[in-house]
Short mmCIF file of C-alpha atoms in Angstrom, two decimals:
data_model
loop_
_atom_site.label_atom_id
_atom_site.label_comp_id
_atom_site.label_asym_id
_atom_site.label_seq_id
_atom_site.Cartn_x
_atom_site.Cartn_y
_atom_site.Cartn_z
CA UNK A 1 0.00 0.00 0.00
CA UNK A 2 2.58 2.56 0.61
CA UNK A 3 4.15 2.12 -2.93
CA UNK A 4 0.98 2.55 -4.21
CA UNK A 5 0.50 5.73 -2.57
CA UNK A 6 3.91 7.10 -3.06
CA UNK A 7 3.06 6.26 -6.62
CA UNK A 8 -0.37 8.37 -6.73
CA UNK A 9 1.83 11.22 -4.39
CA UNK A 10 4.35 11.59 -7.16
CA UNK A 11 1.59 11.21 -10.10
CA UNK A 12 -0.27 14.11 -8.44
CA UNK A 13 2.43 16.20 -8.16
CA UNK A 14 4.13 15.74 -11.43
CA UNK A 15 0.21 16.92 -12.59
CA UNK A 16 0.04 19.75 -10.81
CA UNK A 17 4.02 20.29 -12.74
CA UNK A 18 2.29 19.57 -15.66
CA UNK A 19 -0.93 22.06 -15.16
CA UNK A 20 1.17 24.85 -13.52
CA UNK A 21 3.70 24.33 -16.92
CA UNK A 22 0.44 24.63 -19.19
CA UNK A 23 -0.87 27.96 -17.55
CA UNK A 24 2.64 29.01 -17.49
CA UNK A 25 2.75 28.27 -21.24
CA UNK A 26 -0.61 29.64 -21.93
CA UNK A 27 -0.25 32.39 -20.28
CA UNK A 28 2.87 33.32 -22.20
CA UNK A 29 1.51 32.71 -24.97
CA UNK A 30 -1.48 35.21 -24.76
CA UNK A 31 1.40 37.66 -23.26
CA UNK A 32 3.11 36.91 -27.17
CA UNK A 33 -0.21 37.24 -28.66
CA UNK A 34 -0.63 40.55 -26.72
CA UNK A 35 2.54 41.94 -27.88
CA UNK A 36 2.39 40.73 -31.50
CA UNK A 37 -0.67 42.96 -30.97
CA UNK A 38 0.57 45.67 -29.74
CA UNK A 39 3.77 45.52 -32.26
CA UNK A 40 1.22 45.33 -35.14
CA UNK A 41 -0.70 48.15 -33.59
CA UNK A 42 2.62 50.50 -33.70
CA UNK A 43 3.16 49.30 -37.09
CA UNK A 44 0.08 49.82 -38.64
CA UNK A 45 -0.06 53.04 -36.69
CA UNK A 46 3.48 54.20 -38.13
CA UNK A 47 2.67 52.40 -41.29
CA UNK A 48 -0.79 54.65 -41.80
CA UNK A 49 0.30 57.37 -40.22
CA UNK A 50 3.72 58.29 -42.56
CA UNK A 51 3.86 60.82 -44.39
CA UNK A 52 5.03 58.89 -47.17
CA UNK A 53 3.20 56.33 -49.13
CA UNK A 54 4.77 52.83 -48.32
CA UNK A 55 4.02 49.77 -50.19
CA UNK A 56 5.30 45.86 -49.96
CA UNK A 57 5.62 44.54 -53.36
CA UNK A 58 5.99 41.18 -53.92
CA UNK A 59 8.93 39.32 -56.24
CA UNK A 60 6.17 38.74 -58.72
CA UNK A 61 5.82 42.43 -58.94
CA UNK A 62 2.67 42.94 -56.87
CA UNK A 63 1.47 44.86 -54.73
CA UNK A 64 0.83 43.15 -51.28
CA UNK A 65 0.09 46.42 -49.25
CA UNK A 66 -0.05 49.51 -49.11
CA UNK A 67 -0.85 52.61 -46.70
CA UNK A 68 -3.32 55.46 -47.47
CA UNK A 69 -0.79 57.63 -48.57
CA UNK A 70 0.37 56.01 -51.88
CA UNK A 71 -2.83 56.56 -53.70
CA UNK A 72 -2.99 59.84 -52.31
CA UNK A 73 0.08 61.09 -53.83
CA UNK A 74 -0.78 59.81 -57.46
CA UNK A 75 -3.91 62.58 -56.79
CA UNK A 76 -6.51 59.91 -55.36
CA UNK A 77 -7.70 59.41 -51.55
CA UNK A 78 -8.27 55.63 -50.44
CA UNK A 79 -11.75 55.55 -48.59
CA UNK A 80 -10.02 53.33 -45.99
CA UNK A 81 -7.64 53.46 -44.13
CA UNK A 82 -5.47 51.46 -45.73
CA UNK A 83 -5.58 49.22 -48.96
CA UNK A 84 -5.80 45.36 -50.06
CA UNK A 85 -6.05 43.62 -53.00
CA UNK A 86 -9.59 43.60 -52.62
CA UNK A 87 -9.89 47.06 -53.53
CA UNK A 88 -7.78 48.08 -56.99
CA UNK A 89 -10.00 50.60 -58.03
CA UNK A 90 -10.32 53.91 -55.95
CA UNK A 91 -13.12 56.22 -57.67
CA UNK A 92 -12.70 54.65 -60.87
CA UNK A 93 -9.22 55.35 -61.32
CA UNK A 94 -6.35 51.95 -61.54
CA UNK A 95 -3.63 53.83 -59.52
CA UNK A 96 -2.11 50.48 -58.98
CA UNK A 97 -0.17 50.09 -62.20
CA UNK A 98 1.27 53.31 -62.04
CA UNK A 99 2.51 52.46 -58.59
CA UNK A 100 4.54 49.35 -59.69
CA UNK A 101 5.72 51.28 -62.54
CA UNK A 102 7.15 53.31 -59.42
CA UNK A 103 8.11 50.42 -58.11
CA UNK A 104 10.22 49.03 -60.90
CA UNK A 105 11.83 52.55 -61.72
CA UNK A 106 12.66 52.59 -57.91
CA UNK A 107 14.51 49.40 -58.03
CA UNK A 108 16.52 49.61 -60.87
CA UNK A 109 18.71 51.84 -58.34
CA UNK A 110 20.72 50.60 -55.20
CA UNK A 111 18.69 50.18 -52.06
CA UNK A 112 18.26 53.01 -50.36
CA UNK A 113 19.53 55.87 -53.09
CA UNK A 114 16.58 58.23 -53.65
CA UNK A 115 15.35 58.52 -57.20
CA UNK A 116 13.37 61.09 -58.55
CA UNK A 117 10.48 61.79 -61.49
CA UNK A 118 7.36 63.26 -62.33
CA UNK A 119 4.15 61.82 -63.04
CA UNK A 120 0.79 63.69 -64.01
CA UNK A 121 -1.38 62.26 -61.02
CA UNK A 122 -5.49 61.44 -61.42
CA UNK A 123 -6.16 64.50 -60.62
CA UNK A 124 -4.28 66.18 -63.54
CA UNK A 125 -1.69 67.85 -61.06
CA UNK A 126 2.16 67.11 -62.01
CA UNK A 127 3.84 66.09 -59.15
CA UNK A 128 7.76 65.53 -58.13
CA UNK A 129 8.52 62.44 -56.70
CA UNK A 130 11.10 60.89 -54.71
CA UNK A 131 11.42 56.67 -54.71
CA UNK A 132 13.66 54.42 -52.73
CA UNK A 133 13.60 50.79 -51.76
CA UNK A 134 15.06 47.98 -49.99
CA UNK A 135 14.92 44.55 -49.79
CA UNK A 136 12.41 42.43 -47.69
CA UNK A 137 14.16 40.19 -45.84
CA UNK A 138 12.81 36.48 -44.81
CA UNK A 139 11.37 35.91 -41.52
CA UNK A 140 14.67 33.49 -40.21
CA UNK A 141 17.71 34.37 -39.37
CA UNK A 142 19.50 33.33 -42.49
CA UNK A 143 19.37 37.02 -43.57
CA UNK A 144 18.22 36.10 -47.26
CA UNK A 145 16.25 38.01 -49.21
CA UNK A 146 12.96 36.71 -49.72
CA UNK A 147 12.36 38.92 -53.38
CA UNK A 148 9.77 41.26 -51.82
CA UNK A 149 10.70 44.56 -51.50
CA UNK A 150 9.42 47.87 -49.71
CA UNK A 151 8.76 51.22 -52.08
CA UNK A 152 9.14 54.43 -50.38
CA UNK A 153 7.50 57.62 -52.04
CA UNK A 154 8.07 61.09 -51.11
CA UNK A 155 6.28 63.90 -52.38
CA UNK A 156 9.07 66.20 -53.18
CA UNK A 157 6.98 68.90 -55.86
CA UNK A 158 7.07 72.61 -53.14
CA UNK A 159 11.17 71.16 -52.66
CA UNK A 160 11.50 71.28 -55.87
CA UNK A 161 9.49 74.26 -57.51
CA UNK A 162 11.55 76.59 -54.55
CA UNK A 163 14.53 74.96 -55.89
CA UNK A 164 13.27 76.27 -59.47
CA UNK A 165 12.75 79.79 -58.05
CA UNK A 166 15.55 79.73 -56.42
CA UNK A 167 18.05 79.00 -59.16
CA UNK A 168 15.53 81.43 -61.68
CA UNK A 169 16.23 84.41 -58.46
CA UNK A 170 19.77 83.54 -58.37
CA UNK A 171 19.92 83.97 -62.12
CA UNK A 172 18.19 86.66 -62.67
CA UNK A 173 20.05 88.49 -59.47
CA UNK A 174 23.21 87.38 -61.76
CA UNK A 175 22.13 88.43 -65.26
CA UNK A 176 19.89 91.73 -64.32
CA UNK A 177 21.41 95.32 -65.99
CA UNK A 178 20.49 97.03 -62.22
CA UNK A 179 22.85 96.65 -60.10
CA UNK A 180 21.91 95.08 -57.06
CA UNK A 181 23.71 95.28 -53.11
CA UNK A 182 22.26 93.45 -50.36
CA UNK A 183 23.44 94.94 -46.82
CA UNK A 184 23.17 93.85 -43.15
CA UNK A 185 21.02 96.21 -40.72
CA UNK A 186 24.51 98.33 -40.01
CA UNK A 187 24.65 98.63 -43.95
CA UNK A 188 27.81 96.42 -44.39
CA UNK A 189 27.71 95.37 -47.69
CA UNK A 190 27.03 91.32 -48.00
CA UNK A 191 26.45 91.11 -51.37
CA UNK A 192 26.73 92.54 -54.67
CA UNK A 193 25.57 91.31 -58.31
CA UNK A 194 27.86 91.78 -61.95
CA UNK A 195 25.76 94.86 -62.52
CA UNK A 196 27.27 96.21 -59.60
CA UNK A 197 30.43 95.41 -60.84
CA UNK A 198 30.19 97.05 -63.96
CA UNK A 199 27.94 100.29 -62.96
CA UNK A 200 30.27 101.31 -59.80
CA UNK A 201 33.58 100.02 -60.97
CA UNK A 202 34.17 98.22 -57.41
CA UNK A 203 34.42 94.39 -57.53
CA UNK A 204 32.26 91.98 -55.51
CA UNK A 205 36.06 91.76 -53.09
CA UNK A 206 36.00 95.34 -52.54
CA UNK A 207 32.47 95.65 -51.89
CA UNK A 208 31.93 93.27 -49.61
CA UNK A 209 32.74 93.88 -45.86
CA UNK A 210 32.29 97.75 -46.32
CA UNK A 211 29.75 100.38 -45.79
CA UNK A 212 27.05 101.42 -47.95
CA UNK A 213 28.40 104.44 -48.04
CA UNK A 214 31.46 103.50 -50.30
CA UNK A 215 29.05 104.96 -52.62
CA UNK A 216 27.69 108.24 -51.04
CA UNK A 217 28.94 111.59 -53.51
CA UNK A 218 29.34 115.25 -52.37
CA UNK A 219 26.12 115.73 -54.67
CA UNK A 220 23.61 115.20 -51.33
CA UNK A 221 23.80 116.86 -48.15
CA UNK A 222 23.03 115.11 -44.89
CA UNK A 223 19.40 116.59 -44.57
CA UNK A 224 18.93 114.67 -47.98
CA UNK A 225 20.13 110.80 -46.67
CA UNK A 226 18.09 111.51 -43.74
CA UNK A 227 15.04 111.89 -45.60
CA UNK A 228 16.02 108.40 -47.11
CA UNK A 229 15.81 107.12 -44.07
CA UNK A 230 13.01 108.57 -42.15
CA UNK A 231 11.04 106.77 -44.62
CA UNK A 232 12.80 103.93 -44.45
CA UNK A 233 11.92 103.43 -41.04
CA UNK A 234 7.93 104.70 -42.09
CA UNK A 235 7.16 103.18 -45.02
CA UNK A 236 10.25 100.55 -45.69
CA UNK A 237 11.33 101.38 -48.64
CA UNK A 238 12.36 104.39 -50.59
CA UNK A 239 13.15 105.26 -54.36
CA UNK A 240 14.26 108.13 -56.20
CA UNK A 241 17.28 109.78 -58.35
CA UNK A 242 20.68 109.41 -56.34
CA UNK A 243 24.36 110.32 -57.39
CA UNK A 244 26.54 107.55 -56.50
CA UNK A 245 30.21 107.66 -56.09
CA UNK A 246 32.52 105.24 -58.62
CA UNK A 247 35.70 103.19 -57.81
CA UNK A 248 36.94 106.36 -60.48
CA UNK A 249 35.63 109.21 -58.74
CA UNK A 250 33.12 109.52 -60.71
CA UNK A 251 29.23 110.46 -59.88
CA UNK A 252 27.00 109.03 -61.83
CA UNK A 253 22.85 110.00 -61.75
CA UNK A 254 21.08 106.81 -60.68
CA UNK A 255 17.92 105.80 -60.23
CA UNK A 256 17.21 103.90 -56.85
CA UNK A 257 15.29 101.29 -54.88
CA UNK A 258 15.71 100.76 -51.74
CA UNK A 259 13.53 98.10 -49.50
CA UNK A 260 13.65 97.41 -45.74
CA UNK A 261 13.44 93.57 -45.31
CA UNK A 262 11.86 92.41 -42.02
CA UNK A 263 12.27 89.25 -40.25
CA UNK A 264 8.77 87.84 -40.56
CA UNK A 265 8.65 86.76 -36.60
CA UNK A 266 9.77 89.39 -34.98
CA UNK A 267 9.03 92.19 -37.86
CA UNK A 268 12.76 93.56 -36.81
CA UNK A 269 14.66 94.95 -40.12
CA UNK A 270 17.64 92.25 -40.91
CA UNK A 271 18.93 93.63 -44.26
CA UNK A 272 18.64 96.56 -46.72
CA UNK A 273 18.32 95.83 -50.89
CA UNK A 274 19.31 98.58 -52.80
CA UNK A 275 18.36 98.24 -56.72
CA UNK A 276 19.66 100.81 -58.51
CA UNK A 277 20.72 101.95 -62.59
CA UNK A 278 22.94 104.04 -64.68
CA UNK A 279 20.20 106.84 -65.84
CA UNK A 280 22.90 109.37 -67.09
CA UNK A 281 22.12 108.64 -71.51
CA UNK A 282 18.53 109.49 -70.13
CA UNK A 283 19.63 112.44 -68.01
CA UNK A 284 21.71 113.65 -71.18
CA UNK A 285 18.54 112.92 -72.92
CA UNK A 286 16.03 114.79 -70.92
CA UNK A 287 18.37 117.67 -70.84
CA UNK A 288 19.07 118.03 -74.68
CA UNK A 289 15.11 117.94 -74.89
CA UNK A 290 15.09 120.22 -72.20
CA UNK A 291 17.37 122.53 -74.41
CA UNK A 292 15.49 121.88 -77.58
CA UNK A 293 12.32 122.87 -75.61
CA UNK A 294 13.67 126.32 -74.66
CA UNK A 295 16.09 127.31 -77.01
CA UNK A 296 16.53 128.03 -80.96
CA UNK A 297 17.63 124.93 -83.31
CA UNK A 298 19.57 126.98 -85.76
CA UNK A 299 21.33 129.44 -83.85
CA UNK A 300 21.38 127.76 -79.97
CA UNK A 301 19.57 131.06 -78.54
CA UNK A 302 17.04 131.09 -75.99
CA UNK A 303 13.37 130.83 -78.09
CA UNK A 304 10.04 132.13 -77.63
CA UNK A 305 8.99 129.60 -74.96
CA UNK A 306 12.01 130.72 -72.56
CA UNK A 307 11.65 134.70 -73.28
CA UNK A 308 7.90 134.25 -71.94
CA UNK A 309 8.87 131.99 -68.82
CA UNK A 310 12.07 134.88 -68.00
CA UNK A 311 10.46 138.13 -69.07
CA UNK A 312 7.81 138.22 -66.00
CA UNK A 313 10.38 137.38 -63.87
CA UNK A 314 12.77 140.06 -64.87
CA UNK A 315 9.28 142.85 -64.73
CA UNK A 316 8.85 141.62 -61.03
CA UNK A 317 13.08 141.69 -60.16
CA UNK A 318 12.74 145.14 -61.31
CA UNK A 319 9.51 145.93 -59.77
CA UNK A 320 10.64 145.32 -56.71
CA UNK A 321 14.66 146.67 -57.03
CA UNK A 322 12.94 150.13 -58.75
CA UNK A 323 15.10 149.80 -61.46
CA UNK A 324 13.54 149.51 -65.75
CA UNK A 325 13.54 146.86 -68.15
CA UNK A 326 14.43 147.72 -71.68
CA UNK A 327 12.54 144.91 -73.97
CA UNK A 328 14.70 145.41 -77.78
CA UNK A 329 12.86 143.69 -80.46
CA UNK A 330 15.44 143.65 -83.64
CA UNK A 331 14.44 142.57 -87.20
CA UNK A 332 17.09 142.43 -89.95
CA UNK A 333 16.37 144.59 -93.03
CA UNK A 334 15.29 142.65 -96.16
CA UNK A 335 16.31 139.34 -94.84
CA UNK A 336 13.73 137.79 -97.13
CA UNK A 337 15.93 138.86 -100.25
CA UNK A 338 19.03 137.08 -98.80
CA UNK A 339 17.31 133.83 -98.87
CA UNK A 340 15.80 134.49 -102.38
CA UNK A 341 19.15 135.57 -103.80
CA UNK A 342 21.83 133.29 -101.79
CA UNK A 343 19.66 130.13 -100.52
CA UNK A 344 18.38 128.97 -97.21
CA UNK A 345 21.81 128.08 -96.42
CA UNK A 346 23.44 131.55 -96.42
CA UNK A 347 20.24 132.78 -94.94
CA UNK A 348 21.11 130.57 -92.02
CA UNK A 349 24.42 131.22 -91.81
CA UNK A 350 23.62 135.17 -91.47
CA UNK A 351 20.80 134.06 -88.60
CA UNK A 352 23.51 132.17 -86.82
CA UNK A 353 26.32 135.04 -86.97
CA UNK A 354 23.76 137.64 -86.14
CA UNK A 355 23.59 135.60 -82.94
CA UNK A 356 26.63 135.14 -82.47
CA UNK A 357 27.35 139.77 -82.96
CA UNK A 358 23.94 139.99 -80.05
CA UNK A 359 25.43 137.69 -77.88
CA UNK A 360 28.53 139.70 -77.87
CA UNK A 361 26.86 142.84 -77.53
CA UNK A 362 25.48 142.56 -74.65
CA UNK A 363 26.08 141.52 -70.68
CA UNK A 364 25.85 138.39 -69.00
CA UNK A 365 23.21 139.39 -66.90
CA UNK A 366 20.65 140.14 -69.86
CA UNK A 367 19.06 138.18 -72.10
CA UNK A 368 18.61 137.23 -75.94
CA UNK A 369 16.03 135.12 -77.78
CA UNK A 370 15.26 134.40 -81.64
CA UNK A 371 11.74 134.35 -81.60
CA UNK A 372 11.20 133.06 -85.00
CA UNK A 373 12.72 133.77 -88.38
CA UNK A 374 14.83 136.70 -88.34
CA UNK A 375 13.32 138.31 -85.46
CA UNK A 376 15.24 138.50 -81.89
CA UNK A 377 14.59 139.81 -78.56
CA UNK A 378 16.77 141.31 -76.23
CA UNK A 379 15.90 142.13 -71.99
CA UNK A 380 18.18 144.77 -70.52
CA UNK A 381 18.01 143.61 -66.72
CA UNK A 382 18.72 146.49 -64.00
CA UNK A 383 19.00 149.45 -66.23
CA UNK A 384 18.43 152.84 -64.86
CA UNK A 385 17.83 155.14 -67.84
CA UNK A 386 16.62 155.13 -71.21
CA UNK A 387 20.53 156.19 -72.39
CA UNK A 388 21.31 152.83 -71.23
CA UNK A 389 18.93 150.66 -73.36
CA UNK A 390 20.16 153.54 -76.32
CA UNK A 391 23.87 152.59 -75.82
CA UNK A 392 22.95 148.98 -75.90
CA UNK A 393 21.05 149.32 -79.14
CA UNK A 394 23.72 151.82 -81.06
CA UNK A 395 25.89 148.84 -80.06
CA UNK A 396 23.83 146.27 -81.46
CA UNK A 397 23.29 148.29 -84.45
CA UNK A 398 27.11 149.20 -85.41
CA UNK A 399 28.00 144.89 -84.60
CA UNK A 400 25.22 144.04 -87.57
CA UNK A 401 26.83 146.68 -89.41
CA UNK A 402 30.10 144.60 -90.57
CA UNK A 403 30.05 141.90 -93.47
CA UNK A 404 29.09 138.89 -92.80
CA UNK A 405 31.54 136.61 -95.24
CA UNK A 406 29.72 133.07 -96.22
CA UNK A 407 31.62 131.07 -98.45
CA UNK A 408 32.29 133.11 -101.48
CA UNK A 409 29.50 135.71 -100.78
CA UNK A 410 29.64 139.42 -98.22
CA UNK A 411 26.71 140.36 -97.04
CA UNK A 412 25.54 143.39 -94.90
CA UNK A 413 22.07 142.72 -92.96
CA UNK A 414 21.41 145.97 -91.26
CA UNK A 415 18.52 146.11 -88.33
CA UNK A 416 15.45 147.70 -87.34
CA UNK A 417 15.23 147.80 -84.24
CA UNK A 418 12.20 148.69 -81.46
CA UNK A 419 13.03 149.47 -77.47
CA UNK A 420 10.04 149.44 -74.93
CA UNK A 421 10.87 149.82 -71.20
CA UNK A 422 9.34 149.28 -68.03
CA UNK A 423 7.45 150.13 -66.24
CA UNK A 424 6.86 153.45 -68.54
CA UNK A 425 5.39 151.61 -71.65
CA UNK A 426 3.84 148.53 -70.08
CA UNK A 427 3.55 146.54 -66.47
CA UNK A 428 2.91 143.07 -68.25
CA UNK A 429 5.02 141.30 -70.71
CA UNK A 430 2.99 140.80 -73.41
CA UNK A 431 2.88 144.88 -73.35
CA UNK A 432 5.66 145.26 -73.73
CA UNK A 433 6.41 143.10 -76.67
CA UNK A 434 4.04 144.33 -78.53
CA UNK A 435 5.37 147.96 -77.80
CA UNK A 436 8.77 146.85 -78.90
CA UNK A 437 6.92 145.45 -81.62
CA UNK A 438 5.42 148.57 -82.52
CA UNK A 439 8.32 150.59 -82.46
CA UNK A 440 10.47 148.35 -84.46
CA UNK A 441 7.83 148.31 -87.46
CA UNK A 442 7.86 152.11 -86.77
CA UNK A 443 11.68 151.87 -87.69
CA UNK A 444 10.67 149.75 -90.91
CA UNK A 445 8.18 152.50 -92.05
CA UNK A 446 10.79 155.11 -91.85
CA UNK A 447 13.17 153.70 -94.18
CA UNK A 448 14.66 150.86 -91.70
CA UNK A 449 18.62 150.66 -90.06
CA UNK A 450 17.53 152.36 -87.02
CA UNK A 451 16.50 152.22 -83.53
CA UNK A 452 13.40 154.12 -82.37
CA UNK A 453 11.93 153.57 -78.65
CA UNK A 454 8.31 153.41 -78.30
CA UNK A 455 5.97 156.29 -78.52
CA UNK A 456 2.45 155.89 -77.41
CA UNK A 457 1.48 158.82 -79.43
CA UNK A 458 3.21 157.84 -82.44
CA UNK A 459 1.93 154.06 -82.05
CA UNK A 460 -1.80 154.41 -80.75
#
């Protein structure tokens, strides 16, 4: 009996082994199940949640899986969460083949090296692309791989279009005719363009490390680059004509932007651009039409337009000095006869020296004007008697007196010529014009070559 129940003692206990071993084991076994679980949770989580699309193709070439985000970037959105072969079509559109044809393009390069294309997606957007794979290796240890791989897609289009924009900026900023300087917020020049190079005269090495002010000129005053900078600091930026300063010495007229930039976060200026061009063939330009506007094209004398801008303005110097204004309106004698007998040519060539003989005859400080034809004007500024204006004109009238030699030909223009003065014949200009006027035509009726001043008795 006691074998028997030593027997039963040990069966019973090696039972109880045996049951504690299979809860042991089971329990385990849920704890693997558990984590398997939870591993596939954090995977499908990861897996779902990338940003970019993921897909296990097989060594057949097929897709096995996929997350959300593959379709998505060849311009469709899975309904799921996820994708299975159960599904190929997503809103009527195959996105699959175009996927492997990912696939295959992405594995005709090493594992791992990004590739990158374009594709026109289903939703007619092009889109940039970057694919890498690697290999899916088997399940055992032996490390072999098992001919599925995983694809990797990025979406790489904003990356690339602000690389585009950033090479076209940098070439432009490169091949622009302005020149261009980009300063820190002390104005220490960072940067320079060619333009800059070839407008200034300074290189890039020179330029870079100094002041702005390399290029200030003696042209502006202070009160003038304060202004520039008042608003600046208002409005944040500022353009206008500037003189700059050349590696020469030179000044050159320039016309010039200048922007504030501001760091977007803390709206604190970081850097100043300047833009600016050569505008001297334009200044050149505006001031020979500027002279063409107010001055004779034959003989270079003031005109008609710049005797009626400077006439009221000598009236009211002299109104309020107290001193006259003698207005001398001289016609040549028979100057119509020249031009029938010699030519247009000749007649020119007597306008021009009879110019030349006015100018001569009188002082800087007055003024003379061909008002058309052969008709000039001439203001006596600050005189204080009627002798002067008759000195001035008995000069005039002796200097048209001498032969004028052109080519083979001598001629002798003589003038009439007609003196109003101010204030007695006339406060306005036009008055007195037409008085001078007057008086010269006066001279004409008399038998001409003469100088007669106005009379409002003899001229009505």
């Amino acid at each position: 009996m006691s074998a028997l129940l030593v027997l039963a003692i040990v069966a019973s206990v090696v039972a109880l082994v045996l049951l504690a071993l299979t809860f042991r084991t089971r329990r385990q076994i849920e704890e693997a199940k558990r984590s398997i679980e939870e591993r596939e949770r954090r995977y499908r989580s990861l897996f779902e949640s990338s940003f970019s699309g993921i897909a296990l193709v097989s060594e057949a070439g097929h897709l096995v899986e996929w997350n959300a985000r593959l379709p998505a970037l060849l311009g469709l959105t899975p309904p799921g969460g996820g994708g299975n072969n159960d599904e190929p079509l997503i809103r009527g559109w195959n996105w699959q083949p175009q996927a492997l044809e990912l696939a295959a393009l992405a594995r005709q390069h090493p594992p791992g090296e990004a590739h990158e294309t374009s594709l026109i997606g289903a939703d007619g957007e092009r889109r940039t692309l970057a694919l890498r794979h690697w290999p899916m290796a088997l399940a055992d240890d032996s490390g072999t791989d098992s001919g599925s791989y995983w694809l990797l897609v990025n979406d790489v289009t904003q990356r690339e279009e602000t690389r585009t924009l950033l090479r076209l900026a940098r070439q432009t900023y490169q091949s622009i005719s302005e020149a261009i300087l980009i300063t820190d917020v002390t104005t220490r020049i960072i940067d320079v363009n060619p333009a800059f190079e070839g407008i200034t005269g300074f290189s890039r090495d020179e330029a870079l490390g100094m002041r702005a002010s390399l290029l200030r000129s003696d042209h502006h005053d202070q009160v003038f680059f304060d202004a520039i900078w008042k608003q600046l600091s208002d409005t944040g930026c500022w353009r206008g004509e500037i003189w700059n300063r050349c590696r020469d010495g030179r000044v050159l007229p320039c016309w010039m932007h200048i922007y504030a930039i501001r760091d977007p976060s803390s709206n604190n200026v970081t850097h100043y651009v300047g833009v600016f061009s050569d505008i001297s063939e334009r200044k050149l330009i505006e001031e020979r039409i500027s002279f063409l506007a107010h001055h004779d094209s034959l003989t270079g004398l003031a005109n008609r337009f710049s005797l009626e801008a400077v006439l009221p303005q000598s009236i009211a110097l002299a109104r309020r000095q107290g001193s006259k204004v003698a207005v001398l309106f001289v016609d040549l004698d028979r100057f119509k006869e020249v031009n029938d007998t010699f030519g247009h040519a000749t007649g020119d060539e007597v306008l021009i020296e009879t110019g030349r003989r006015l100018s001569r005859a009188i002082r800087d400080s007055d003024f003379l004007a061909r008002i058309g034809g052969d008709e000039f004007v001439v203001l006596l500024n600050e005189i204080s008697s009627v002798d002067d204006a008759a000195l001035v004109a008995s000069t005039i009238r002796e200097a048209l007196h001498g032969p004028i030699h052109t080519g083979s030909s001598s001629l002798v223009v003589t003038p009439s010529i007609g003196i109003s003065l101010f204030p007695e014949d006339g406060e306005e200009a036009d008055s007195l014009l037409a008085h001078a006027d007057a008086a010269m035509y006066r001279v004409k009726t008399d038998g001409r070559d003469n100088l007669r001043f106005y009379s409002a008795r003899e001229n009505p």
